[in-house]
CSV table of C-alpha atoms and ligand atoms in Angstrom, one decimal:
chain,number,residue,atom,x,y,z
A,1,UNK,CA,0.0,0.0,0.0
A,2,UNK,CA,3.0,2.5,0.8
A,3,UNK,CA,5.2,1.5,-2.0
A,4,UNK,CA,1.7,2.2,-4.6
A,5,UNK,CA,1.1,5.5,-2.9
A,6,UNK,CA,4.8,6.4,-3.4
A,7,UNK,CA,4.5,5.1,-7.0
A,8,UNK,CA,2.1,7.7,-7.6
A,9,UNK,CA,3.6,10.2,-6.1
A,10,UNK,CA,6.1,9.9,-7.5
A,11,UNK,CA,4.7,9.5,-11.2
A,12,UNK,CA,2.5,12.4,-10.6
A,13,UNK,CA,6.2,14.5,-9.8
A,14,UNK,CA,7.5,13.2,-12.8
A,15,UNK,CA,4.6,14.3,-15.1
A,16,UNK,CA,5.0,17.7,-13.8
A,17,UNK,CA,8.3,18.0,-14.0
A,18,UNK,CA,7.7,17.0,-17.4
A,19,UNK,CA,5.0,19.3,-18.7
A,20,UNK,CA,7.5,22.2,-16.7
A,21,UNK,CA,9.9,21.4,-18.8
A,22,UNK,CA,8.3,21.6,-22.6
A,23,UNK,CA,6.0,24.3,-21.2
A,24,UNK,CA,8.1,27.4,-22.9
A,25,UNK,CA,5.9,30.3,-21.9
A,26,UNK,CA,8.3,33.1,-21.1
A,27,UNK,CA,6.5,36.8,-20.9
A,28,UNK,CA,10.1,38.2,-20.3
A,29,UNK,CA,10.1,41.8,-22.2
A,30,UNK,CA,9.5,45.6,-21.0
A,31,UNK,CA,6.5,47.0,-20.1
A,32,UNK,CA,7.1,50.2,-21.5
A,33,UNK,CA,8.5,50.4,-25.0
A,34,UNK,CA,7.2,52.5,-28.6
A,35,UNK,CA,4.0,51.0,-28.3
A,36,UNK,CA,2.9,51.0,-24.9
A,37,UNK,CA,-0.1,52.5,-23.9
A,38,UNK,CA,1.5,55.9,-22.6
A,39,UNK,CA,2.5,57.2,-26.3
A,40,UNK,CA,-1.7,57.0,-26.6
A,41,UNK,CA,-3.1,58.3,-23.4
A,42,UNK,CA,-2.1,60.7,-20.7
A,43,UNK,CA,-1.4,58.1,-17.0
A,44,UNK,CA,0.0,60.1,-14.6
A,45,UNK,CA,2.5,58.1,-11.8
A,46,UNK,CA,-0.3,56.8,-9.3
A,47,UNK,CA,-2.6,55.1,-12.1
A,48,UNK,CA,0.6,53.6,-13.5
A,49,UNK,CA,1.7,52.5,-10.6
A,50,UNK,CA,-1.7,50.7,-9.9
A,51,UNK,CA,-1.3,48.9,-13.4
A,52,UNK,CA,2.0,47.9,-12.9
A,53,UNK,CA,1.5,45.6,-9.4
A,54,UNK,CA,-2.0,45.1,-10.3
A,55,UNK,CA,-2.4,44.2,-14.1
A,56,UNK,CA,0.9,44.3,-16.0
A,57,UNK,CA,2.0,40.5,-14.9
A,58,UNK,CA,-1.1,39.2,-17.2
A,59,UNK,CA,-1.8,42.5,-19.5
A,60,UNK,CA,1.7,43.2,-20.4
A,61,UNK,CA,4.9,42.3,-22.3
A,62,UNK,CA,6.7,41.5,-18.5
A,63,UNK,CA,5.0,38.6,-15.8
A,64,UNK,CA,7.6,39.4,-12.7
A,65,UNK,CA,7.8,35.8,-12.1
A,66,UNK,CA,8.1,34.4,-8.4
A,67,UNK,CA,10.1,31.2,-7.8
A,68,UNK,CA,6.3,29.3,-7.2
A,69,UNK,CA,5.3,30.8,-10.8
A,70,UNK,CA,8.1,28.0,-12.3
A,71,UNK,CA,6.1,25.1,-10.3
A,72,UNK,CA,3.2,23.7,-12.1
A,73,UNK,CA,0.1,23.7,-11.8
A,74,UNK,CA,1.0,27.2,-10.9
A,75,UNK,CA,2.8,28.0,-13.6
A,76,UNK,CA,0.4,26.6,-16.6
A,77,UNK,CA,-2.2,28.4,-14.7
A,78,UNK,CA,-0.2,31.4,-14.6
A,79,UNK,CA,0.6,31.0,-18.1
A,80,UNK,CA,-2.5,30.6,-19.2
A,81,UNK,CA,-3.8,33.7,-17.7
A,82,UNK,CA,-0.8,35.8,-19.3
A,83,UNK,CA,-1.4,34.3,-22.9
A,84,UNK,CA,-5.1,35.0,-22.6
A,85,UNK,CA,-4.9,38.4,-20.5
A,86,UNK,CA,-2.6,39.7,-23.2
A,87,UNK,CA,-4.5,38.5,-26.5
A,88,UNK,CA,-7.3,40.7,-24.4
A,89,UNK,CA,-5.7,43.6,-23.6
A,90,UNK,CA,-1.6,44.3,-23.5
A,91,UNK,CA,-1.0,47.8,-22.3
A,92,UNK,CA,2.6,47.3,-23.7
A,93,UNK,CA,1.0,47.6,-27.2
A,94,UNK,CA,-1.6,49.6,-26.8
A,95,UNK,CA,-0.7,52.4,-29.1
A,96,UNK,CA,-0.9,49.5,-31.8
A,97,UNK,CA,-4.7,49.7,-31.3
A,98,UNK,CA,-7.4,50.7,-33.8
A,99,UNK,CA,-9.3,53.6,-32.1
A,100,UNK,CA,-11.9,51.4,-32.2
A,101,UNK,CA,-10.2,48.8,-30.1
A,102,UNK,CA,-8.8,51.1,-28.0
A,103,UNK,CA,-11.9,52.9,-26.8
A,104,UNK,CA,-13.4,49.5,-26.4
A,105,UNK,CA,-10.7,48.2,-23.9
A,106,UNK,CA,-11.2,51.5,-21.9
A,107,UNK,CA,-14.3,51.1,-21.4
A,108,UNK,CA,-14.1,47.3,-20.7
A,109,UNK,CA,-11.3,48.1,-18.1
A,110,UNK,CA,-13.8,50.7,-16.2
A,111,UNK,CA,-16.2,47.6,-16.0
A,112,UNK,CA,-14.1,45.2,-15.0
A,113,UNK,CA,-13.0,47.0,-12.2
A,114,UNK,CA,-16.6,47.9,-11.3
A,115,UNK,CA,-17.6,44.1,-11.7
A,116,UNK,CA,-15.2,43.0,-9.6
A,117,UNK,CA,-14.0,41.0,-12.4
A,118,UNK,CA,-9.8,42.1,-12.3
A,119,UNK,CA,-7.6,41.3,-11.0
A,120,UNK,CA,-8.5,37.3,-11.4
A,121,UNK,CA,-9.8,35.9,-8.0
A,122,UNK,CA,-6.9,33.0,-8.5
A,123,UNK,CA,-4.3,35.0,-8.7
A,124,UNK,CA,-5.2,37.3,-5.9
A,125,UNK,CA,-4.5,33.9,-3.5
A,126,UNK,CA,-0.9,34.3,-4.3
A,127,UNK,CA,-0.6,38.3,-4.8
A,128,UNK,CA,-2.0,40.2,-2.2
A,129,UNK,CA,-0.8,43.8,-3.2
A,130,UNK,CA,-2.3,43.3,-6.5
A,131,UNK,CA,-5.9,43.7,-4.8
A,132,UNK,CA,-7.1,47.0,-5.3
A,133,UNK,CA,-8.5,49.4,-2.5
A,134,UNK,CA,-11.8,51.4,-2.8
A,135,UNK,CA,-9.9,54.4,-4.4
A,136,UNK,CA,-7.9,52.9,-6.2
A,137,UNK,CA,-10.8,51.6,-8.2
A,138,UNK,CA,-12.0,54.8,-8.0
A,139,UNK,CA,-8.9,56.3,-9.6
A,140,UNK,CA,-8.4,53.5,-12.3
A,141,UNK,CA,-12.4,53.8,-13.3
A,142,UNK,CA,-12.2,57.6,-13.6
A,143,UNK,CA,-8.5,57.2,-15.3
A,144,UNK,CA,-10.1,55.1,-18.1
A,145,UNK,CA,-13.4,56.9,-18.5
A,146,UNK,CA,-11.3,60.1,-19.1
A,147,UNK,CA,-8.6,58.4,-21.4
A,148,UNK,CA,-11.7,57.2,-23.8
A,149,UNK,CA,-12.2,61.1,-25.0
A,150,UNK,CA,-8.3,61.6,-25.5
A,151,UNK,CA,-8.6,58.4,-28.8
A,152,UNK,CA,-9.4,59.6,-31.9
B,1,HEC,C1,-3.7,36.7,-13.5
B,1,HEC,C2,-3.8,37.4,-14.7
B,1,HEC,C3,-4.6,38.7,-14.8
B,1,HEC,C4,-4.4,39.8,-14.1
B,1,HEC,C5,-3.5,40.1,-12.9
B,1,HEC,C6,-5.4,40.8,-14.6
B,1,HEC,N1,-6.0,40.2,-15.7
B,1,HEC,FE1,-7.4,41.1,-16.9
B,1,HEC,N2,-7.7,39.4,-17.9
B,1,HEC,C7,-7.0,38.2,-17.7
B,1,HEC,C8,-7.5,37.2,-18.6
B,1,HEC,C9,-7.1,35.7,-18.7
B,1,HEC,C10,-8.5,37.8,-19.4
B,1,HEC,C11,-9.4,37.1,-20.5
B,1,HEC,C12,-10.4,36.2,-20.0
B,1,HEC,C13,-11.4,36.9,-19.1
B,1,HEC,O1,-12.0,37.9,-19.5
B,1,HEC,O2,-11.7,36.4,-18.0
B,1,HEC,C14,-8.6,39.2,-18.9
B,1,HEC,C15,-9.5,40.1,-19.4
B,1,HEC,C16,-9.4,41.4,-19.1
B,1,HEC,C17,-10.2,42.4,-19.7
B,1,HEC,C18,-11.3,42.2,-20.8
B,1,HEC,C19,-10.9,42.6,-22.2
B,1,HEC,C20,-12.0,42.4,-23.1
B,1,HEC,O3,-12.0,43.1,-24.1
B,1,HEC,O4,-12.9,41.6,-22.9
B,1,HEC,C21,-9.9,43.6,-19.2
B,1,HEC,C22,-10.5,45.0,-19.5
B,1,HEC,C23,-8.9,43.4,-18.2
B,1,HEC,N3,-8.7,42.0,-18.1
B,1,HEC,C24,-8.4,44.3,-17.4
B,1,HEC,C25,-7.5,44.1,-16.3
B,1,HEC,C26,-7.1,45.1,-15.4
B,1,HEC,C27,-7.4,46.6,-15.4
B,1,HEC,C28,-6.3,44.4,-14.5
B,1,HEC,C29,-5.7,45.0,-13.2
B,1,HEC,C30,-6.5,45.8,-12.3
B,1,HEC,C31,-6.3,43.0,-14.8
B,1,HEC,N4,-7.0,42.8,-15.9
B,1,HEC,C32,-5.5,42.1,-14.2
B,1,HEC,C33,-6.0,38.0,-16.8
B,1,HEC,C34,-5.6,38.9,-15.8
């Protein structure tokens, strides 16, 4: 009975330690560059600063990986998350946008926020200072209501 529990421990290990190893995601760039979202609207310091701890690890070109996001299932869930959340929305290349587009991610981002919706619930588990406070809800709603009038 031990030695089949240990058996499946231990195949279960292996497996992971496989699917780490051919799992390739690597979200290792800059968050700002010539197309980030800056060059389009106006964010002053405090909104940025919300985005970056809060959003950036899924919605931009750089996850700041912890040593748990290498450890699957983690790390395909994390994955997952940053290969979805940037298809969505990647404030990185925002200025790449149709104004279209653009206006619609604004006004998705105000009702997220509102919903509850972002960040993930999952993620919050293992990143506290990425949940946001009353005001700063407040500050990233009003930021990205204001930013819609600024695309043309
Ligand atoms: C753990 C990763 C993760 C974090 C952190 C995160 N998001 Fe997301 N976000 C996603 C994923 C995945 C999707 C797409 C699937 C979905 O909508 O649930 C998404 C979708 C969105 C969308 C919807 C886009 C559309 O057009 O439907 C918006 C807007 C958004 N996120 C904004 C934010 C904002 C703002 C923050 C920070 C306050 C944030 N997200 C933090 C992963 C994340």
């Amino acid at each position: 009975m031990k030695n089949k529990t240990l058996l499946i421990v231990g195949s279960l290990a292996f497996i992971l330690l496989v699917i780490s190893f051919f799992d390739d995601t690597d979200n290792r760039g800059e968050w700002y560059g010539p197309n980030d979202f800056t060059h389009r609207i106006t964010a002053d310091a405090p909104v940025k600063a919300i985005l970056e701890k809060a959003c950036f690890d899924c919605h931009s070109n750089k996850t700041n990986y912890r040593w748990y996001n290498d450890v699957p299932p983690v790390s395909l869930l994390l994955n997952n998350h940053v290969n979805e959340g940037k298809k969505e929305l990647n404030f990185s290349e925002f200025a790449t946008y149709s104004a279209k587009r653009a206006k619609h991610k604004l006004e998705e981002i105000a009702e997220q926020i509102e919903n509850g919706e972002m960040p993930m619930k999952p993620y919050l588990l293992t990143h506290a200072e990425a949940k946001l406070s009353d005001e700063e809800k407040a500050l990233l709603i009003t930021w990205s209501k204001n930013a819609m009038a600024e695309i043309h």
